C-alpha cells in the first residue's frame, strides 16, 4: 500500500502542507498587484499571508511583526513609489509598515524576493504623497537595490508581475524540506502486513490533536520497521519538515538529538554557541513545532530513560527508582512541553515502554485499541506471516508456514531469522523448525539485542528471576496461577534454589509491582481483563536458552501441576490441563518417574489420564502425549503406554497402528507374565483392545479369539477379586458379544451381554465400586444386547433394552453433563428397530435426536463421533425413503458419504461395510428417481463391491448385505417390480457358494427369512418375473436347520 492509498482511505481530511509566504506591499497603489500575487501562490499550493488579515494585538509592532513573519517560510516584497502608512517611530527613524516588514524578514534571515514597480507601471492610485515621504521611499528603494540587487526584479504591468511570480513558484518548492534521517535503520528484506497500523499512524498524524504518538512493543516485534516504512513510504504531505533520529546513550544522546533537529529545522541557521543550555534548546525546538507543522520521529526512546542508563549499575533488587523517568537531562522537559502542542506538528516515539512523563499527558498509542494501556504492537496477522516467509524464499504450504509461525507468535524478527536460516541452510524447508530450536544463538544481531535488553532490566535481579520462571511455563499463566506457584516454591521441600527474595514470592504487593514494571517495559503483556501474563516469544526463548536451572524449574512445575487435584466430574481438556502440563514439564525435565505418574496414575475415581482422554473423545491428544515418551520408556511401563496408545488408535479407526502397538505390548507382557493383579489386568486389557481393533477391522473371528484369551487370563485363580477386575471381565464380555453378533452368532451375543449385565449390576448394587461411569457401561451392554435381539427378531425385548439404555444415559447426562456418544447411539439403534417394524414416523424422530446429539459432539471436537454421525445420517436416509421423502433421503445419504470419505480407516474395516450399506440405499434411491438406467442388478458396480467385501472379510458380511438389499428391494418394488425380481435372483446367486459349504449364521437366517416373506407376499408376480420362490424357501429351511 502506498501513500496515496493510505491517505485515500482516510478521506479528504488530510491536506498537504502549504508553505506560508508573507506578501508585503502598500495597499493604495499596489493592492490589485498584491491580490494577483496571492492568487498565483494559492494556485501553486502556497499559503499567502498579508498584514491586512492580522488581528489587533496590544504588543509592540516590532514584536508582533517578528512573530508573524517568523512563522512564514519566505517573504515577497512588492515595492512601489508610495511610502504608505507608518507607525509611531517612538524616537527612532520613520519607517513605513512595508519597510518594517522587509527589515524584520532580513533580521530573521528569511528568504526574501523583491519586485520593484518601474516608473511606467500603472498604479491603482497615483495621488502624490508629501515630498518628505517620497524622499524616504526613494532612499529605501535605493538601499534595497544596493543590498539585494541580485534578488530585485522589475515589473511594469500586471502581466509582467504575473510572469515573474509564475517563474518564482517552482523555486519556492525548496521551502518544503525533504525528509531527513541522521541514521537510517538497518534495511529489512521485506515488509509484510501492518496495514492497519500504517493507517493508524497516518490518522494519528493528520487527524489527532495530540502531538505525541507512541509505538509500543517488546524488542524485535517490528516497531522500527513499521515506523520507517511509514516515514519513508507512507508519510502524508501534511508536514513542512520530517526528521528521523535514533536514540542512543552515546552516539545519539538527547543533547545531540536537539542539535541535529534544530540544525535541520532552522535550515543550517542554528548556532549552538548562542544557546548552550538544554532548556533553551528544548524551548527553541518546541517553538519550531509550534510555528509550522513538523514531524519528528525518535526511534528507541527507552534508551534515554533511567532504567537503560542504570543497567550496568549494581542496585539492590528492589531499589526504589522510576526506571521510566528521564535518564538524560532535558528528556522529561521535552516530553512535557510537546504533550501540550495541539494540531499541526507531531512527534512519533518508538519505545518498549511508555515514559512516565506521558502517563497522564495526552498522547496517541499505536496500535489503537479500546484501552490505551493494553496497546502494544503484536505479531503479524496470518496472511502477512505467510507472505513474509514466502518472500524470504521458504518452500512450504501456507498451512505448514502458519503452523511454524505460530510457534513464534508470528513475531516478524523471529520469522525473518527463521526464514533466512531455512533458505540458507535447508533449501527453504521448515522441517528443522517444527521442534524447539534456538534461533537466537544463530543470529549475532539478535543475540546482542536481547543481551542489551537483559542488562537494561529494571530491578534486574527480581526481573531476571521472574522472567526465568515465566519462560519455562508451557501454558500462558494467569497472575493467580503464577503467584500460587511462587508461594508453593517457598513451602515445597528442596526448592530453596528457585526462590529469590521471599517477599517477592509471598507478598502480593511486591509481586504485582515487579510484574507491572515488566509489563511497562513490554517484556511481558499483562492482560488486565483476563489476568494472563503473556511473554514475548523472543524474551521467552532468550531466557530458556541462557537459564542454568531449566531442569530444576521444569521438575518443580511438573510436581506442582501433578499435585493439583482433578475434579471427579472433569469433562473438558481445561479440566485436566494440570495433568497434561505436569506430563509435558516432566518430559522437559527428563524425569521419567514423574512422566509415568502423569500418564498412569489415577486422577480421580481410578481413571488415568489416557482413560479419561479416550472417554471424552480426545484421542489425538492422548496419542501425541504417549508418542513423545514410548520410545524412551523402559519396560514394563513401555508396554502400558503401548496398550493405551493402541486403544486410542483403535478409537480413531487407525487400526493398523492400533494392532501393531497392542501386539508389541502383548508379546512382552505374555513373555514376562507377572503375578500382580494389575499386570494381569493390563495383559487382559491388551488382548481386549486388540480384539476390538480386529472387530473394527471386520475380522470378528480373530476378535473373538483375542477376547477369549483375555477372559482366560482373568479366570486364573486369584487370592481375591477386585471390583476393577470384575468390571474388566464385564467389558470383555460386552466386546465379545458385539463380535459374536458381527459373526451372526446372535444367541452367543445375547448370552455374553446378559452375563456382562449381571456382573455390572452386581457391582452397582455393592456400592463399593470405584470405577466411574457404571451406568454408561450398563447402557452399552443394553445397546449391544438390543442389537442382537433386534437382529434375531425379538423386537419387544430389544426395544425394552434400548429404552432402558436411553433412560440410564439421560439420567447420567442430567447429573454429570455427560458428553457420551452412547445416548445418540441408543436413539439411532431404536430408530432402526422402529423402521424394521414399520413405525417410520417414530423412527424418524429417534434418528433426528441421534443426528442432533452427534452433530453437537462433533462440533465440540469429539473425534470419535464423526463416523457415528455418518452412520446416523445413513440410517435416517433409509427411513426417509420409506416415508417417500426422497429429497431428504438423498441429502442424508450424501452427508453420510462425505463423513465416511473424511475418515482414514482401512479398506477392510467396518467403515467399509457402513459405506457399502449407505451406497446401497443411494443406489435404490437413484433407481426410484430414474437417475440410473435400468439394468441387471447382478452386473452393477454395487454387487461387485459387496462381492469384493465378501472376499476380503469373510462370509459374515452376507447378513448385512442381505439386510440392506432387501430393504432396497421392498422400496423399489412398487416402482419397478422387474428390477426387484432381478435383484433377488442376483442375491441368491451371490449366496450360493457360501451356503453350499455349510456356512451358518443366525443373523443371515433371519434376513433371508424376511426376504422370503416379502417374496411370498407377491409370489405370483415375482414368480412370473423369474424369482425361484421354492428355492429361496429351501435355502431358509436348510439354514434354520444348521443354526439349530
XYZ file of C-alpha atoms in Angstrom, residues 10-15 206-207:
8
model
C -8.746 8.381 5.400
C -10.864 10.596 3.146
C -10.281 14.242 2.289
C -9.344 15.344 5.800
C -5.597 15.172 5.068
C -4.314 18.346 3.437
C -3.205 14.048 10.496
C -6.466 13.887 12.416
